[in-house]
Coordinates of C-alpha atoms and ligand atoms in Angstrom, one line a residue:
M1 CA 4.3 171.2 -75.3
T2 CA 6.9 173.4 -76.0
K3 CA 8.7 173.4 -79.0
F4 CA 12.0 174.6 -80.2
S5 CA 9.8 177.2 -82.1
D6 CA 8.8 178.6 -79.3
L7 CA 12.4 178.8 -77.9
N8 CA 13.5 181.9 -79.1
L9 CA 16.6 180.0 -81.0
N10 CA 18.5 181.8 -83.4
P11 CA 16.9 180.6 -86.6
K12 CA 20.0 179.2 -88.3
V13 CA 20.3 177.3 -84.8
L14 CA 16.8 175.9 -85.3
K15 CA 17.5 174.6 -88.2
A16 CA 20.7 172.4 -87.4
V17 CA 18.2 171.4 -84.3
D18 CA 15.3 170.3 -87.2
E19 CA 18.2 168.6 -90.0
A20 CA 19.5 166.9 -86.5
G21 CA 15.8 165.2 -86.4
Y22 CA 15.1 166.5 -82.8
E23 CA 11.1 167.1 -83.0
T24 CA 10.6 168.8 -79.3
P25 CA 13.2 169.6 -76.7
T26 CA 13.7 167.8 -73.7
P27 CA 12.4 168.6 -70.1
I28 CA 16.5 169.9 -69.5
Q29 CA 16.8 171.9 -72.7
A30 CA 12.9 173.3 -71.8
G31 CA 13.9 174.7 -68.2
A32 CA 17.5 175.7 -68.7
I33 CA 17.3 177.1 -72.3
P34 CA 15.0 180.4 -71.8
S35 CA 16.8 181.3 -68.8
A36 CA 20.0 181.0 -70.7
L37 CA 18.6 183.0 -73.4
E38 CA 17.7 185.9 -70.9
G39 CA 21.4 185.7 -69.5
K40 CA 20.6 184.1 -66.6
D41 CA 23.2 182.1 -64.7
V42 CA 21.8 177.7 -65.0
L43 CA 21.8 175.6 -62.5
G44 CA 21.3 172.0 -64.3
I45 CA 20.6 168.7 -62.6
A46 CA 20.7 166.6 -64.8
Q47 CA 22.9 163.5 -65.9
T48 CA 24.1 162.6 -69.2
G49 CA 21.5 160.7 -71.9
T50 CA 18.9 163.8 -70.8
G51 CA 20.1 166.6 -73.6
K52 CA 22.1 168.1 -71.5
T53 CA 24.7 169.1 -74.8
A54 CA 22.0 170.9 -76.1
S55 CA 20.7 172.7 -73.5
F56 CA 23.7 174.6 -73.1
T57 CA 25.2 174.9 -76.7
L58 CA 21.9 176.2 -78.0
P59 CA 21.5 179.2 -76.0
M60 CA 25.1 179.7 -76.0
I61 CA 25.3 179.6 -80.0
T62 CA 22.5 182.2 -80.2
L63 CA 23.7 184.3 -78.0
L64 CA 27.6 184.4 -79.7
A65 CA 26.1 184.3 -82.9
R66 CA 26.7 188.4 -83.1
G67 CA 29.8 189.9 -81.9
R68 CA 33.2 188.6 -83.1
A69 CA 36.5 187.4 -81.3
R70 CA 39.0 188.5 -80.9
A71 CA 42.8 186.6 -80.7
R72 CA 43.8 184.9 -77.9
M73 CA 40.4 185.8 -76.2
P74 CA 37.9 183.7 -76.5
R75 CA 34.2 184.3 -76.3
S76 CA 33.2 181.1 -74.5
L77 CA 34.6 178.3 -72.2
V78 CA 32.8 174.8 -72.1
L79 CA 34.8 173.0 -69.2
C80 CA 34.7 169.1 -69.4
P81 CA 35.7 166.2 -66.9
T82 CA 37.4 164.2 -69.7
R83 CA 38.9 164.7 -73.0
E84 CA 36.4 162.4 -74.6
L85 CA 33.3 164.5 -73.3
A86 CA 34.7 167.5 -74.4
A87 CA 35.3 166.4 -78.0
Q88 CA 32.1 165.5 -78.1
V89 CA 30.8 169.1 -77.1
A90 CA 32.8 169.4 -79.9
E91 CA 31.0 167.2 -82.3
N92 CA 27.6 169.1 -80.7
F93 CA 28.8 172.4 -81.5
D94 CA 30.0 171.3 -84.9
T95 CA 26.5 169.5 -85.5
Y96 CA 24.8 173.4 -84.5
T97 CA 26.5 175.7 -85.3
K98 CA 26.8 174.1 -89.3
H99 CA 24.5 177.3 -90.8
L100 CA 26.5 180.0 -88.9
K101 CA 30.2 181.6 -88.8
L102 CA 30.8 180.4 -85.3
T103 CA 34.6 179.3 -84.7
K104 CA 35.7 177.1 -81.7
A105 CA 38.9 175.2 -80.4
L106 CA 39.4 172.1 -78.8
L107 CA 41.9 171.7 -75.9
I108 CA 42.6 168.7 -74.5
G109 CA 45.6 166.4 -73.7
G110 CA 47.4 164.2 -76.0
V111 CA 47.1 167.1 -78.9
S112 CA 49.7 169.1 -79.5
F113 CA 50.0 172.5 -77.8
K114 CA 51.1 174.4 -81.3
E115 CA 48.3 173.3 -83.3
Q116 CA 46.1 174.4 -80.4
E117 CA 48.0 177.9 -79.5
A118 CA 47.8 178.9 -83.4
L119 CA 43.9 178.3 -83.6
I120 CA 43.7 180.3 -79.8
D121 CA 46.0 182.9 -81.8
R122 CA 43.5 183.8 -84.8
G123 CA 40.2 184.2 -81.6
V124 CA 37.9 181.5 -81.4
D125 CA 34.1 182.3 -80.2
V126 CA 34.1 178.6 -78.3
L127 CA 36.7 176.9 -76.9
I128 CA 35.7 173.8 -75.4
A129 CA 38.2 172.4 -72.7
T130 CA 39.9 170.1 -70.0
P131 CA 41.2 172.1 -66.6
G132 CA 44.3 170.9 -66.6
R133 CA 45.0 171.3 -70.4
L134 CA 43.3 174.7 -70.2
L135 CA 45.7 176.1 -67.3
D136 CA 48.7 175.0 -68.6
H137 CA 47.6 177.2 -71.7
F138 CA 46.9 180.1 -69.7
E139 CA 50.6 179.5 -67.8
R140 CA 52.0 179.6 -71.0
G141 CA 51.2 183.0 -71.2
K142 CA 49.1 182.2 -75.3
L143 CA 45.4 182.6 -73.7
L144 CA 43.2 185.3 -71.8
L145 CA 40.6 184.6 -70.4
T146 CA 39.3 188.3 -69.4
G147 CA 36.7 188.1 -72.8
V148 CA 34.5 185.3 -71.1
Q149 CA 31.2 186.2 -71.3
I150 CA 29.5 182.7 -71.0
M151 CA 31.5 179.8 -69.3
V152 CA 29.5 176.4 -68.7
V153 CA 30.9 173.6 -66.6
D154 CA 30.1 170.1 -67.4
E155 CA 30.2 167.2 -65.3
A156 CA 30.9 169.2 -62.5
D157 CA 30.1 166.1 -59.4
R158 CA 32.3 163.8 -61.8
M159 CA 35.2 166.9 -61.9
L160 CA 35.0 166.2 -58.0
D161 CA 35.7 163.1 -58.1
M162 CA 38.1 163.6 -60.2
G163 CA 40.0 166.7 -58.0
F164 CA 39.5 169.2 -60.6
I165 CA 37.8 171.4 -58.1
P166 CA 40.5 173.7 -57.4
D167 CA 41.3 173.9 -61.3
I168 CA 37.4 175.2 -61.7
E169 CA 38.1 177.6 -58.9
R170 CA 41.3 178.8 -60.6
I171 CA 39.6 179.4 -64.0
F172 CA 36.3 180.3 -62.1
S173 CA 38.3 183.9 -60.8
L174 CA 40.3 184.6 -64.5
T175 CA 37.1 185.1 -65.9
P176 CA 35.3 188.2 -65.6
F177 CA 32.6 187.9 -62.4
T178 CA 30.3 189.5 -64.3
R179 CA 29.4 186.2 -66.8
Q180 CA 26.9 184.2 -67.4
T181 CA 27.5 180.9 -66.1
L182 CA 25.4 177.6 -66.8
F183 CA 26.6 174.8 -64.3
F184 CA 25.8 171.0 -64.9
S185 CA 26.1 168.3 -62.4
A186 CA 24.0 164.9 -61.8
T187 CA 23.7 165.3 -58.2
M188 CA 24.3 168.1 -55.8
A189 CA 27.0 167.1 -53.1
P190 CA 27.8 169.7 -51.1
E191 CA 30.9 170.8 -52.0
I192 CA 29.5 171.3 -55.6
E193 CA 26.8 173.0 -53.8
R194 CA 29.8 175.2 -52.2
I195 CA 31.3 176.2 -55.4
T196 CA 27.5 177.3 -57.0
N197 CA 26.8 179.0 -53.7
T198 CA 30.2 180.8 -54.8
F199 CA 30.2 181.5 -58.1
L200 CA 26.2 181.4 -60.0
S201 CA 24.7 184.1 -59.1
A202 CA 20.3 183.6 -58.8
P203 CA 20.7 180.6 -60.7
A204 CA 17.3 179.4 -62.6
R205 CA 18.0 175.5 -60.9
V206 CA 16.5 172.9 -63.1
E207 CA 16.6 169.7 -62.3
I208 CA 16.0 166.7 -64.3
A209 CA 14.6 163.5 -62.2
R210 CA 17.3 160.6 -61.9
Q211 CA 17.3 158.5 -65.0
A212 CA 17.5 155.2 -62.9
T213 CA 14.2 156.3 -60.9
T214 CA 12.1 157.0 -63.8
S215 CA 13.5 154.6 -66.6
E216 CA 11.2 151.1 -66.9
N217 CA 13.0 150.8 -69.9
I218 CA 16.4 149.0 -68.0
E219 CA 15.6 145.5 -67.0
Q220 CA 18.3 145.1 -64.0
F221 CA 19.8 142.1 -62.9
A222 CA 22.6 141.1 -60.2
V223 CA 24.2 138.3 -60.3
M224 CA 25.7 136.7 -56.7
F225 CA 29.1 135.8 -57.6
K226 CA 31.3 133.8 -55.3
A227 CA 35.2 132.4 -56.0
S228 CA 35.5 128.9 -55.3
R229 CA 38.9 130.0 -54.2
R230 CA 40.4 133.5 -53.5
D231 CA 43.2 133.1 -56.2
R232 CA 40.5 131.8 -59.2
E233 CA 38.4 134.7 -58.6
G234 CA 39.7 137.1 -61.4
S235 CA 39.3 133.8 -64.1
E236 CA 36.1 132.5 -62.7
K237 CA 34.2 136.1 -62.9
R238 CA 35.6 136.7 -66.7
K239 CA 33.6 132.9 -67.1
V240 CA 30.7 134.8 -65.5
L241 CA 31.1 137.5 -67.5
R242 CA 31.0 134.8 -70.7
A243 CA 28.5 133.0 -69.8
L244 CA 26.0 135.8 -69.1
L245 CA 27.2 137.7 -72.5
D246 CA 26.2 134.0 -74.4
Q247 CA 22.9 133.8 -72.6
E248 CA 21.6 136.7 -73.8
G249 CA 23.2 136.2 -77.5
D250 CA 22.6 137.5 -80.4
G251 CA 19.8 140.2 -78.3
C252 CA 23.0 141.5 -77.3
T253 CA 23.9 143.4 -79.7
N254 CA 26.7 146.0 -77.8
A255 CA 27.7 146.5 -75.0
I256 CA 30.1 147.8 -72.5
V257 CA 31.2 146.1 -69.7
F258 CA 32.4 148.9 -66.7
C259 CA 35.0 147.6 -64.6
N260 CA 36.1 149.4 -60.9
R261 CA 40.0 149.5 -62.2
K262 CA 41.3 149.9 -64.5
T263 CA 43.8 147.0 -64.7
D264 CA 40.7 144.9 -64.9
V265 CA 39.3 147.0 -68.4
D266 CA 42.5 145.7 -69.5
I267 CA 42.2 142.2 -68.1
V268 CA 38.8 141.4 -69.1
A269 CA 39.3 143.0 -72.9
K270 CA 42.4 140.9 -73.5
S271 CA 40.5 138.1 -71.6
L272 CA 37.4 138.4 -73.5
K273 CA 39.5 139.1 -77.2
K274 CA 41.3 135.7 -76.4
Y275 CA 38.1 134.1 -76.4
G276 CA 36.6 135.8 -79.6
Y277 CA 34.4 138.4 -78.3
D278 CA 35.0 141.3 -79.9
A279 CA 36.0 144.0 -77.5
A280 CA 38.2 146.8 -77.0
P281 CA 39.4 149.0 -73.9
I282 CA 39.2 152.3 -72.8
H283 CA 40.6 154.5 -69.4
G284 CA 42.4 157.0 -69.2
D285 CA 45.8 155.9 -69.2
L286 CA 45.6 154.7 -72.6
D287 CA 46.6 157.1 -75.5
Q288 CA 44.5 159.6 -76.8
S289 CA 44.3 158.5 -80.5
Q290 CA 43.4 155.1 -79.2
R291 CA 40.7 156.0 -77.2
M292 CA 39.3 157.7 -80.4
K293 CA 39.8 154.8 -82.4
T294 CA 37.9 151.9 -80.1
L295 CA 35.4 154.7 -79.5
E296 CA 34.8 155.2 -82.6
G297 CA 35.2 151.9 -83.5
F298 CA 32.2 151.4 -81.4
R299 CA 29.9 154.0 -82.4
E300 CA 30.0 153.0 -85.6
G301 CA 29.2 149.4 -84.4
S302 CA 32.5 148.0 -85.9
L303 CA 33.0 147.5 -82.3
R304 CA 30.3 144.9 -80.1
I305 CA 32.4 145.0 -77.0
L306 CA 33.6 148.6 -75.1
V307 CA 35.3 147.6 -71.7
A308 CA 36.0 150.5 -69.5
S309 CA 36.5 152.6 -66.2
D310 CA 33.8 155.1 -65.1
V311 CA 36.3 157.7 -65.8
A312 CA 36.6 157.7 -69.3
A313 CA 32.9 156.3 -69.9
R314 CA 31.5 159.4 -68.5
G315 CA 29.2 161.1 -70.7
L316 CA 30.0 159.4 -74.0
D317 CA 26.8 159.7 -76.3
V318 CA 26.8 156.0 -77.6
P319 CA 23.4 155.7 -78.6
S320 CA 21.2 152.6 -78.5
V321 CA 23.6 150.3 -76.6
S322 CA 21.4 147.3 -76.1
H323 CA 23.5 145.6 -72.3
V324 CA 25.7 147.3 -69.7
F325 CA 27.8 145.1 -68.0
N326 CA 29.1 145.7 -64.3
Y327 CA 31.7 143.6 -64.3
D328 CA 31.9 145.3 -60.6
V329 CA 29.9 146.5 -58.0
P330 CA 30.5 150.9 -58.2
G331 CA 32.1 152.2 -55.4
H332 CA 29.6 155.3 -55.5
P333 CA 26.0 154.3 -55.9
E334 CA 25.7 157.4 -58.8
D335 CA 28.0 155.8 -60.5
Y336 CA 25.9 152.7 -61.0
V337 CA 23.0 155.4 -62.3
H338 CA 25.3 156.1 -64.6
R339 CA 26.5 153.5 -66.4
I340 CA 23.8 151.7 -66.6
G341 CA 22.0 155.5 -67.9
R342 CA 23.8 154.4 -71.0
T343 CA 21.5 152.1 -72.2
G344 CA 17.5 152.5 -72.5
R345 CA 17.7 155.1 -74.3
A346 CA 15.3 157.3 -75.9
G347 CA 12.8 154.8 -75.6
R348 CA 14.8 151.2 -77.0
K349 CA 14.3 148.6 -74.1
G350 CA 18.3 147.7 -72.4
K351 CA 19.2 145.3 -69.9
A352 CA 21.8 145.6 -67.2
F353 CA 23.8 142.7 -65.6
T354 CA 25.4 143.0 -62.5
I355 CA 27.9 140.7 -61.4
C356 CA 28.3 140.7 -56.9
S357 CA 30.7 139.2 -55.0
P358 CA 30.0 138.5 -51.4
K359 CA 32.5 142.1 -50.4
D360 CA 30.5 143.7 -52.9
E361 CA 27.1 143.2 -51.7
K362 CA 27.2 145.9 -49.6
A363 CA 27.9 147.9 -52.2
L364 CA 25.0 146.7 -54.2
D365 CA 22.8 147.2 -51.2
A366 CA 23.9 151.4 -51.5
V367 CA 22.7 150.9 -54.9
E368 CA 19.5 149.6 -53.7
N369 CA 18.9 152.6 -51.2
L370 CA 19.7 155.1 -53.8
V371 CA 17.7 153.2 -57.2
K372 CA 15.1 152.7 -54.8
R373 CA 14.1 149.2 -56.1
Q374 CA 15.4 145.9 -55.4
I375 CA 17.5 144.5 -57.9
A376 CA 16.5 141.2 -59.9
R377 CA 18.6 137.8 -59.0
H378 CA 19.4 136.6 -61.8
E379 CA 21.2 133.1 -61.7
N380 CA 24.8 132.4 -62.1
P381 CA 24.9 131.4 -65.0
V382 CA 28.1 129.5 -64.3
K383 CA 27.2 125.8 -62.9
P384 CA 29.6 125.0 -60.0
A385 CA 31.8 122.2 -61.4
P386 CA 30.7 118.6 -60.0
K387 CA 32.1 117.3 -56.8
T388 CA 34.5 114.9 -58.1
T389 CA 37.7 112.7 -56.5
K390 CA 40.2 114.7 -56.6
A391 CA 41.8 112.2 -59.3
K392 CA 39.3 112.9 -61.6
T393 CA 38.9 116.3 -61.0
K394 CA 39.9 118.3 -65.3
P395 CA 42.8 120.9 -64.4
E396 CA 40.7 124.3 -64.9
T397 CA 43.0 125.0 -67.7
E398 CA 40.4 127.3 -69.3
E399 CA 42.3 130.6 -69.1
K400 CA 45.9 131.5 -69.0
P401 CA 46.9 134.4 -66.5
L402 CA 46.6 137.2 -68.5
R403 CA 48.1 139.9 -66.1
E404 CA 50.7 142.8 -68.0
S405 CA 53.5 141.0 -65.2
K406 CA 56.2 140.6 -67.0
P407 CA 58.2 137.7 -65.8
R408 CA 58.9 138.5 -62.0
V409 CA 61.6 135.8 -62.0
S410 CA 63.2 137.7 -59.2
S411 CA 61.4 140.4 -57.7
K412 CA 61.6 139.9 -54.3
S413 CA 58.2 141.8 -53.9
S414 CA 55.2 140.4 -51.8
E415 CA 53.6 140.8 -55.2
T416 CA 55.3 137.4 -56.6
S417 CA 53.9 135.5 -53.8
K418 CA 50.3 136.3 -54.4
P419 CA 48.5 133.5 -56.3
R420 CA 48.6 133.0 -59.8
E421 CA 44.8 132.9 -61.7
S422 CA 46.5 129.4 -63.3
N423 CA 46.5 126.6 -61.7
K424 CA 50.1 125.6 -62.4
P425 CA 52.2 125.3 -59.5
R426 CA 54.6 128.8 -59.0
E427 CA 57.9 127.8 -59.0
S428 CA 59.3 131.3 -57.4
S429 CA 61.0 129.9 -54.8
K430 CA 60.7 132.6 -52.9
S431 CA 57.5 131.7 -51.8
S432 CA 57.5 127.8 -52.7
K433 CA 60.1 128.6 -49.4
R434 CA 57.4 130.6 -47.6
S435 CA 55.0 128.5 -48.3
S436 CA 56.8 125.3 -47.7
G437 CA 54.2 124.5 -44.4
R438 CA 51.3 124.7 -46.8
R439 CA 53.3 121.7 -49.1
D440 CA 50.8 119.4 -48.2
D441 CA 47.3 121.1 -48.6
R442 CA 48.9 122.5 -51.9
N443 CA 46.0 121.2 -54.7
V444 CA 48.1 119.9 -57.6
V445 CA 45.5 119.2 -59.3
G446 CA 45.6 115.8 -61.6
M447 CA 48.2 114.1 -59.6
G448 CA 46.6 112.5 -57.4
D449 CA 46.9 112.1 -54.0
H450 CA 50.2 110.3 -53.9
L451 CA 52.5 113.7 -54.8
P452 CA 55.8 113.1 -55.2
S453 CA 57.7 114.9 -53.5
F454 CA 60.1 116.5 -55.3
I455 CA 57.4 118.2 -57.4
A456 CA 56.5 120.4 -54.5
L457 CA 60.4 122.0 -54.0
S458 CA 60.8 125.0 -56.0
F459 CA 63.8 125.0 -58.8
A460 CA 65.6 127.2 -56.2
E461 CA 65.4 124.4 -53.7
R462 CA 65.5 121.4 -55.7
R463 CA 69.0 123.2 -57.2
A464 CA 70.3 123.4 -53.9
G465 CA 69.0 120.1 -53.3
Ligands
AMP501 P1 23.3 164.4 -74.0 O1 22.5 164.2 -72.4 O2 23.6 166.0 -74.8 O3 24.7 164.1 -73.9 O4 22.2 163.8 -74.7 C1 22.0 162.4 -75.5 C2 21.9 162.3 -76.8 O5 20.4 162.8 -77.0 C3 21.9 163.1 -77.6 O6 22.5 162.1 -79.0 C4 21.4 164.1 -78.6 O7 21.9 164.0 -80.2 C5 20.2 163.7 -78.6 N1 19.0 164.7 -77.9 C6 19.4 166.2 -77.6 N2 18.6 166.4 -77.9 C7 17.7 165.8 -78.4 C8 16.3 166.3 -78.6 N3 15.4 167.4 -77.8 N4 15.1 164.8 -79.4 C9 16.1 164.0 -79.3 N5 17.3 164.0 -79.4 C10 17.9 165.1 -78.3

C-alpha cells in the first residue's frame, strides 16, 4: 500500500497531512499525485468524498513551494462550480499550507470586488474562483492569467450542468498553453470528453469506481407515494418526509433533504421548522453569508437537517451525515449517486430514503439502471386515512399553505386558479366563476352533504348577488 511519504511531497506538506490525521493516501491521491508532481496533466474521474481535493492541492502546493507570486499574476488557478465548493477548496489549502508561506485568494460572488482586488494586487500563489467571478475580475482589467502554471478544473460535469463550459473554454484560452492542467469530473459526458481532448495534453487518467456501486455502507430505500388528490401532493409528501424522520428517530443524527426545485427547498425547510424540526434551507438564490452560516451550523452539529438543492450541496464536505432523504427522485440519475454519497462516508453506516411519486417512477428506473441494483421498497409510513362517510371526515388541517405567495387577491394569472394546499375553500372570484360548473363536486369537508348554496359562491358573486 502506498504511503504519503512515498509520494515525494514537500516535507512541510507531509507534516500538515500528518496533522490532519490522514494515514494513507486514498486511491485518487495515490493515482493522481505522482503524475501531478511530474508536471503531467491529470484527468481524474472521481467524485467528492474520495479525497480528490487533496489529490490536486497537495501536489500543487509542493510544486508552488518554490518561487514567488507577482502582482496581479496568480501562479495557479482552481476553478470550482459553486461558491461553497470554492470556499471548501480554500479551506483545504489553508490546512495543507500551514507550514509554508503561500498566499491565496478566493474569488467568489457575494464578496466585495475591492477586498478581492487588494489581494490580487499583492500577488497570489493560488487563486480559487468560480468561473463567472474570475471573468468579471479579468474584464475589470485587474487580473492577468498569463502567469498561471497550474490550472485545476474541479467538478467539471457540474460546470457543464450549470452552463459554465463556454466560460471554462475562455479561461483556458487566457492561460498559457504550457500550463499544467488537473481536471476532475465525476462523469465523462461527451462534452467533457471534448474539452479534455482540446485542452489536456496526454493526461494521466485516474479513474475511481463510482461510490454508489461500491458503497455497501449505505442502506437505500424507495418509498412509493401517491397523493390522495393532486392538490394535496405537496402537503402529503411533506407528511411522508416527517413520518420518515420520526421513524428514524435518534438514529437520524443529521440529515440532508434534497429537493429538485429551489422553491421546494424553501417550502420543505419552512414546513419542517413549523413542525418543530431543526431545519434550514440552502440553495443558490440565498445570499452568500446566509448560505455560509447555514453550512457552518450543519458542519458543527448545531443544525440537524439541511434542506438542499443539488447545485448548492454539490461537493459539500460534511462528514458523518447519518441520513439522506430525496424529497424527489433526481432528474439526472448521477445526482442520486452524488446525493446519497453524502452519507455512509469513511466507513460509517448511512441510510438513504427516496420518496417516489408515480410521475417519478421512470426517473427511479434510470437510477436503478445506473447503480445496477434494485432499491428496496420501503412501506410508506403514512397510512391512508380510513374511508369514512363525508360527514365524519375530519378536515385535514395538518398544514397551512406554505407558499411564499403574497396574497394573490387581484391576480389574473392562471396561478390564481391553482388549488391551494389546504382544504380551505378559495375565495378567488375568478377561480370560482371558472369552476362554477364543478361546484357540485366540490368536496367541502365537514359540512355534510347539504351544502348551503351561498357557501359555494365566491365573494364577488355574493357581493354581486
Ligand atoms: P474530498 O473528496 O476532497 O471532498 O474529501 C473528502 C473527505 O476526506 C474530506 O473530509 C477530507 O478531509 C478527507 N480526506 C482526504 N484525504 C484523506 C485521507 N488520505 N485519509 C483520510 N481522510 C481523507
